[in-house]
mmCIF file with all atom_site columns, C-alpha atoms in Angstrom:
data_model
loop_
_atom_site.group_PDB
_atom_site.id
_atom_site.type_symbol
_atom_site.label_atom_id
_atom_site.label_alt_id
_atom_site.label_comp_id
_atom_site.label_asym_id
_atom_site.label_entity_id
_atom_site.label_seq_id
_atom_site.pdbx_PDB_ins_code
_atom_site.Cartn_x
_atom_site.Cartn_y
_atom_site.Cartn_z
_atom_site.occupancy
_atom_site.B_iso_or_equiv
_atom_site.pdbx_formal_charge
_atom_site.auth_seq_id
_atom_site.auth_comp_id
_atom_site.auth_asym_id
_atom_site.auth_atom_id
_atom_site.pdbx_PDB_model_num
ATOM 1   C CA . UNK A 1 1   ? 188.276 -239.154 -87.338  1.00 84.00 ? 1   UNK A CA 1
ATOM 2   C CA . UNK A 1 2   ? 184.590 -240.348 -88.516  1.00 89.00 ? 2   UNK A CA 1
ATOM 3   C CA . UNK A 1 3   ? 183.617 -239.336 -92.090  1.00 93.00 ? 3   UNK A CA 1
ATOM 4   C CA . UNK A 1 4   ? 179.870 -239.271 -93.153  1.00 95.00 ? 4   UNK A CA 1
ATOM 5   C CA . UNK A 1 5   ? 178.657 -239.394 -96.820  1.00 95.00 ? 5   UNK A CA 1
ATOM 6   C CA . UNK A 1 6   ? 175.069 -239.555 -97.370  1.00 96.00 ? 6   UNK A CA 1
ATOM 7   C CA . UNK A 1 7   ? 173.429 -240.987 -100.906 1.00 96.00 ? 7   UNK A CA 1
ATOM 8   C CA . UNK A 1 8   ? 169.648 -241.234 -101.850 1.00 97.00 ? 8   UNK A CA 1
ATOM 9   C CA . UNK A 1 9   ? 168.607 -238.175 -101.932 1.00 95.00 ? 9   UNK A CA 1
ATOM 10  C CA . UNK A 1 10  ? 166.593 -236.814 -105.307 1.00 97.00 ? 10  UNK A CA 1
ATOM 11  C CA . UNK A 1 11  ? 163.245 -235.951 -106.815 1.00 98.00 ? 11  UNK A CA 1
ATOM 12  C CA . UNK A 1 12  ? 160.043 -237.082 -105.875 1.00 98.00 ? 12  UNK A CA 1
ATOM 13  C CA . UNK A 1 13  ? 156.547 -236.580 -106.261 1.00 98.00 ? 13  UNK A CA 1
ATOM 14  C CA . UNK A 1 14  ? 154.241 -235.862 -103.416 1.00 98.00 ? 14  UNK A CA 1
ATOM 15  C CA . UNK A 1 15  ? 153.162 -239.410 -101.846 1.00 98.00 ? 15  UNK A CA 1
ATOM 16  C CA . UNK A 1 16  ? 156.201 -241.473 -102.808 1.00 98.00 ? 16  UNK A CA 1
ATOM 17  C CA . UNK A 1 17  ? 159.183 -242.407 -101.238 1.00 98.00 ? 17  UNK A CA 1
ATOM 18  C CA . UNK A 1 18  ? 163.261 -241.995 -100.788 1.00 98.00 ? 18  UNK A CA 1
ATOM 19  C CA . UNK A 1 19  ? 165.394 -243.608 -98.560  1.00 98.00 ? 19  UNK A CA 1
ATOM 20  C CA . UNK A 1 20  ? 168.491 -242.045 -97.473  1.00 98.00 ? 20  UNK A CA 1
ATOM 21  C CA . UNK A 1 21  ? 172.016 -243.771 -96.669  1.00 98.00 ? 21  UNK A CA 1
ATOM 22  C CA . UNK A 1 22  ? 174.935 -242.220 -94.192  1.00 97.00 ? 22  UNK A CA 1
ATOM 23  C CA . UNK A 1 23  ? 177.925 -244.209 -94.751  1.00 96.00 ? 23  UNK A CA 1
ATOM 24  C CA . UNK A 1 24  ? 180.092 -243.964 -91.881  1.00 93.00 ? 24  UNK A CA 1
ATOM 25  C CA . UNK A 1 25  ? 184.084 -244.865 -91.874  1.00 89.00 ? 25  UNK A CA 1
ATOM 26  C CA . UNK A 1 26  ? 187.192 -243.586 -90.052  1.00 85.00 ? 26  UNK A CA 1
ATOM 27  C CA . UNK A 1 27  ? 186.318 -244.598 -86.195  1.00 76.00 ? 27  UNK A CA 1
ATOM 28  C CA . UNK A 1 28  ? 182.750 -245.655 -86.379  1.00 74.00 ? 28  UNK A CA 1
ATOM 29  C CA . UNK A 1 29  ? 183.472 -247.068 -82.873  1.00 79.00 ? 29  UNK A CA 1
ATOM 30  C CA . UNK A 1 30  ? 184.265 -242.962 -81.720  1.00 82.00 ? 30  UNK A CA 1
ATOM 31  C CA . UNK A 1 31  ? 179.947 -242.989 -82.686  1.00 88.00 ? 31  UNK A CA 1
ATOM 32  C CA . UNK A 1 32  ? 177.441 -242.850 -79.624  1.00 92.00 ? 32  UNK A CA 1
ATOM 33  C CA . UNK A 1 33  ? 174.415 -242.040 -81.552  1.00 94.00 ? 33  UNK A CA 1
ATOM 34  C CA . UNK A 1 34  ? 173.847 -240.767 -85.469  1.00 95.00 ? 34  UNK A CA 1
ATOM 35  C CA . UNK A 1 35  ? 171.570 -238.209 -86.682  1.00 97.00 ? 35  UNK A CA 1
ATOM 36  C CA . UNK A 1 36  ? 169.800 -236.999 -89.666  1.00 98.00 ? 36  UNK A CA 1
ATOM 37  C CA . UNK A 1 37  ? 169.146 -232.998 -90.062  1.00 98.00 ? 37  UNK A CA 1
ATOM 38  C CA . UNK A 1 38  ? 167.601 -230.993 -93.004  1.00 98.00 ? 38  UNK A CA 1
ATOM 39  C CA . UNK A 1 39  ? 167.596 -227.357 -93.968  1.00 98.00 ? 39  UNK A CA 1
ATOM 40  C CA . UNK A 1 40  ? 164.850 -225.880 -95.678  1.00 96.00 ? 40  UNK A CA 1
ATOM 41  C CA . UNK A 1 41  ? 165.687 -223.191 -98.622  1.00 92.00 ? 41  UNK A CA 1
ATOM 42  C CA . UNK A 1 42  ? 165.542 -219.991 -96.301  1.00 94.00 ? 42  UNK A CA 1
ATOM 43  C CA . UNK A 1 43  ? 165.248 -221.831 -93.006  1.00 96.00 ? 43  UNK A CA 1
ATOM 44  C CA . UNK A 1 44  ? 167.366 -223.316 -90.093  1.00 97.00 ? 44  UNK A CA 1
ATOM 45  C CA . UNK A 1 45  ? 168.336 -226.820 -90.079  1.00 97.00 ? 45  UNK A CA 1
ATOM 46  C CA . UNK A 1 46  ? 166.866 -229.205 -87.620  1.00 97.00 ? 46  UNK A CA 1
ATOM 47  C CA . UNK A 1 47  ? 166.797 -232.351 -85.930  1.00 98.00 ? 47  UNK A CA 1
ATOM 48  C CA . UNK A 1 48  ? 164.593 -234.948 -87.652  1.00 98.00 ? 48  UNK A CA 1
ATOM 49  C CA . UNK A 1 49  ? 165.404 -238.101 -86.395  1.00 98.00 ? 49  UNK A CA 1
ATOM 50  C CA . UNK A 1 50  ? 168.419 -239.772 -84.596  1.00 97.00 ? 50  UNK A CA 1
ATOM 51  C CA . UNK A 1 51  ? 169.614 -243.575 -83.503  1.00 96.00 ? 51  UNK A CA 1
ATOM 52  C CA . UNK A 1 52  ? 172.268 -244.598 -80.742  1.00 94.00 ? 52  UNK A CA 1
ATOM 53  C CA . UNK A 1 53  ? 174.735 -246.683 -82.795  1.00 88.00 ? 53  UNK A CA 1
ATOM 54  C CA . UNK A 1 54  ? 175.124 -249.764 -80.790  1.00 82.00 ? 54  UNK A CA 1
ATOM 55  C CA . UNK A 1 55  ? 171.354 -249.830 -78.724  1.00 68.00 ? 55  UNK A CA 1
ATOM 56  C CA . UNK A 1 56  ? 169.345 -248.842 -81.873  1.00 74.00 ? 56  UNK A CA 1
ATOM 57  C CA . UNK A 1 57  ? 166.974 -246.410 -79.285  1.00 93.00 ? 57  UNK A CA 1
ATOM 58  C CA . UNK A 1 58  ? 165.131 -244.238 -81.742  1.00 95.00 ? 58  UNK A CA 1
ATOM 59  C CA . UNK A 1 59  ? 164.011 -240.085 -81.883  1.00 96.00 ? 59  UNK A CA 1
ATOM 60  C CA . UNK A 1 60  ? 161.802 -238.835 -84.381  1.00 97.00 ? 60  UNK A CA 1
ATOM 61  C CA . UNK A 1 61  ? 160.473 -235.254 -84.482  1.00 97.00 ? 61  UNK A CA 1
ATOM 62  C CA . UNK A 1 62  ? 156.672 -234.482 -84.733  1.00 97.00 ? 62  UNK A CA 1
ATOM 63  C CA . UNK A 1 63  ? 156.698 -233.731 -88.418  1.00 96.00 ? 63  UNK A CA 1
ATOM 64  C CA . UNK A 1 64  ? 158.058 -236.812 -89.525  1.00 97.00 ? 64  UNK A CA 1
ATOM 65  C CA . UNK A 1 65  ? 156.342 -239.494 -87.144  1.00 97.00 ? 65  UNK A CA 1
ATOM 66  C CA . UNK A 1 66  ? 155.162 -242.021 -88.736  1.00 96.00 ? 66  UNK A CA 1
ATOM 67  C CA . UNK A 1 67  ? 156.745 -240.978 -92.528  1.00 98.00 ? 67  UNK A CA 1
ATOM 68  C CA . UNK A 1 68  ? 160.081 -241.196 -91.486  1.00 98.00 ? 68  UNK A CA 1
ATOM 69  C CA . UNK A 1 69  ? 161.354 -244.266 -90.013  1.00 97.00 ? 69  UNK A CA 1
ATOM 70  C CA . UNK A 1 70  ? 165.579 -244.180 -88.817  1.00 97.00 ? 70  UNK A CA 1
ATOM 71  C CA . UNK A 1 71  ? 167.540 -247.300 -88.926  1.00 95.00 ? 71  UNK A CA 1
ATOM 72  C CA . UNK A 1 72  ? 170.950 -248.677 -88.898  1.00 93.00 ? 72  UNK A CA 1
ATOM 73  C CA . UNK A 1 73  ? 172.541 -251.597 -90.583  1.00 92.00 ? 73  UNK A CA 1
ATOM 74  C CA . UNK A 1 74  ? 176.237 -252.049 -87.766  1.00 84.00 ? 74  UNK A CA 1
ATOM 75  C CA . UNK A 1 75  ? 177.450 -254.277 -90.245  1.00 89.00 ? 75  UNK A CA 1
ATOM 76  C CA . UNK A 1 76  ? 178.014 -251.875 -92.998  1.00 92.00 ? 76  UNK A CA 1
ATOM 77  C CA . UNK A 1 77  ? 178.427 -248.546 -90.828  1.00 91.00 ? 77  UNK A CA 1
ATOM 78  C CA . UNK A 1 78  ? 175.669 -247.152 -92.587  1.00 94.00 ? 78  UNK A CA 1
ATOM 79  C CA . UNK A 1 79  ? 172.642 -245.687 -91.089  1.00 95.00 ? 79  UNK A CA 1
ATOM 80  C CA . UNK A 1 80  ? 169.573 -245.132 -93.052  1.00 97.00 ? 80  UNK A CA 1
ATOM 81  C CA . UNK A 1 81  ? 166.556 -242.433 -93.204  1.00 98.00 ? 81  UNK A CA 1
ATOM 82  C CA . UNK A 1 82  ? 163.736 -243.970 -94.801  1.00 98.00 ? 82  UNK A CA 1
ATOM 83  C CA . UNK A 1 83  ? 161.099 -241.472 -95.888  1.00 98.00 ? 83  UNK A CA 1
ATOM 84  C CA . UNK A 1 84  ? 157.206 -242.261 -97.013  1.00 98.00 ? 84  UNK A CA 1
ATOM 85  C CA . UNK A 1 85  ? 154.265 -240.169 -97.895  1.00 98.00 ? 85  UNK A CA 1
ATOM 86  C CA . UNK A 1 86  ? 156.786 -237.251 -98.765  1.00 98.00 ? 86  UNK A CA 1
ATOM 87  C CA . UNK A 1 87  ? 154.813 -233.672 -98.804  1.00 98.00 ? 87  UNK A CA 1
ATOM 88  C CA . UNK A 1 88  ? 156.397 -230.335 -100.319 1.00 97.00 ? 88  UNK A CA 1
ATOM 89  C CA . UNK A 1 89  ? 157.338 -229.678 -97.266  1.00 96.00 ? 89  UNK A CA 1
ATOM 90  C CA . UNK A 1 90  ? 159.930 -232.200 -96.799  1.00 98.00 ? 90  UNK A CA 1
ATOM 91  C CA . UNK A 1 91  ? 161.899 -230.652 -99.430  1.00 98.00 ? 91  UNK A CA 1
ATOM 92  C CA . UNK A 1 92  ? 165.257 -229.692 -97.622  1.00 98.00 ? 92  UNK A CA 1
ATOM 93  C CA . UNK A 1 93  ? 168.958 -230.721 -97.853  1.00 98.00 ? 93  UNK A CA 1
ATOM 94  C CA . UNK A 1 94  ? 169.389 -233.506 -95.598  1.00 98.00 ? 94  UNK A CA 1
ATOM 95  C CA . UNK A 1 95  ? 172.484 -233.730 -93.482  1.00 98.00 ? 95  UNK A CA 1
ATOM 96  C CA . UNK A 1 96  ? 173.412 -236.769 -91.331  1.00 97.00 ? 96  UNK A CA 1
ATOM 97  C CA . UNK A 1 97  ? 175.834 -236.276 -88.580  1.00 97.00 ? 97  UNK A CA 1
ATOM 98  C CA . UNK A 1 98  ? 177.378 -238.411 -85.856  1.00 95.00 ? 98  UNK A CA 1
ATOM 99  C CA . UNK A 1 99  ? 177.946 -237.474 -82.115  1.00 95.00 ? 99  UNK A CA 1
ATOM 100 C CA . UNK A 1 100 ? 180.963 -239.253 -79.999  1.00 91.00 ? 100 UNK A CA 1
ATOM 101 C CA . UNK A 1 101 ? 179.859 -240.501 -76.306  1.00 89.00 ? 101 UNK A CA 1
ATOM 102 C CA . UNK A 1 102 ? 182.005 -237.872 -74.531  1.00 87.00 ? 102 UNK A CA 1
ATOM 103 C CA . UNK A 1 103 ? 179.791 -234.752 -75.603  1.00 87.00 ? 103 UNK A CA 1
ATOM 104 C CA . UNK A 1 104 ? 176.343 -234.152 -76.375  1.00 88.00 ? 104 UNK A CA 1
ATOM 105 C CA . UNK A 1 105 ? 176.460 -232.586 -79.627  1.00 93.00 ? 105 UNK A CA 1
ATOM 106 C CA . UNK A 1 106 ? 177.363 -233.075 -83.125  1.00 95.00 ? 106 UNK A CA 1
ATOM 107 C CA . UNK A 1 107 ? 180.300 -232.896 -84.282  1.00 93.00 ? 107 UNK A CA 1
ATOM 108 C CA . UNK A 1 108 ? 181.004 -234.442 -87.621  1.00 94.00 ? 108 UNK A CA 1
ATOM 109 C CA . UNK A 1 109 ? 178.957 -233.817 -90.657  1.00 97.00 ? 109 UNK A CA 1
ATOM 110 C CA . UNK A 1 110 ? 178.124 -235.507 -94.492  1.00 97.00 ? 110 UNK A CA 1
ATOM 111 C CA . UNK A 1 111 ? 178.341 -233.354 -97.040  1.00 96.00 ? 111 UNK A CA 1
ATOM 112 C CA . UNK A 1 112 ? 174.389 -233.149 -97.660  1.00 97.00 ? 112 UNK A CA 1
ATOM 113 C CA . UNK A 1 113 ? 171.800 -234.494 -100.028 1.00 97.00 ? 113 UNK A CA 1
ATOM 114 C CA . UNK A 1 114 ? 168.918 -232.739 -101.987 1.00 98.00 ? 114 UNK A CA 1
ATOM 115 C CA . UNK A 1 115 ? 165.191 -234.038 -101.244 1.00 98.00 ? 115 UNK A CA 1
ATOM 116 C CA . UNK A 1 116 ? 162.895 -232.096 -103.374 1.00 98.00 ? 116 UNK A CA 1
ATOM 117 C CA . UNK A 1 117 ? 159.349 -232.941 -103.493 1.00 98.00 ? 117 UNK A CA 1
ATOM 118 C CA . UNK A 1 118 ? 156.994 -231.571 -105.813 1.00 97.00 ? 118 UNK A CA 1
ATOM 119 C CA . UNK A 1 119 ? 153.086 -231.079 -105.763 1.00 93.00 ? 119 UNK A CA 1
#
């Protein structure tokens, strides 16, 4: 069983910077790839970047490209969001979320962070 916890999250004005952290334990090695998600207040959540645990291939989604960067650090079982040039509209709870190699979805979950950013 693979528990998530995320940590980083907070408040920040428009411009700056967080980086998130999505400790992993239980059976990292039951892990093919790791994703972070956020859910606006009054919207659905979505898919804002993701990394395959062992080959480090990347996704990040049009919004973020290029503010967001996703990386992972094997050695701690922690993979990381880091988040630049924040807007308003970044302001979501973040989720991060792993998916095993047998299925293509996501199927454990972190508890979620708060990212607020202000104008």
């Amino acid at each position: 069983q693979v528990q998530l916890v995320e940590s980083g999250g907070g408040l920040v004005q428009a411009g700056g910077s967080l980086r998130l952290s999505c400790a992993a334990s239980g059976l990292p090695s039951n892990i093919y790839a790791v994703g972070w998600f956020r859910q606006p207040p009054g919207k659905e959540r979505e898919l804002v970047a993701a990394i395959t645990w062992s080959g480090g291939s990347t996704y990040s989604a049009d919004p973020v490209k290029g503010r967001f960067t996703i990386f992972r650090d094997n050695a701690k079982n922690t993979v990381y969001l880091q988040m630049i040039s924040l807007k308003p509209e970044d302001t979501a709870v973040y989720y991060c979320a792993s998916r095993p190699p047998e299925r293509n979805e996501y199927d454990h979950w972190g508890q979620g962070t708060q990212v607020t950013v202000s104008s």
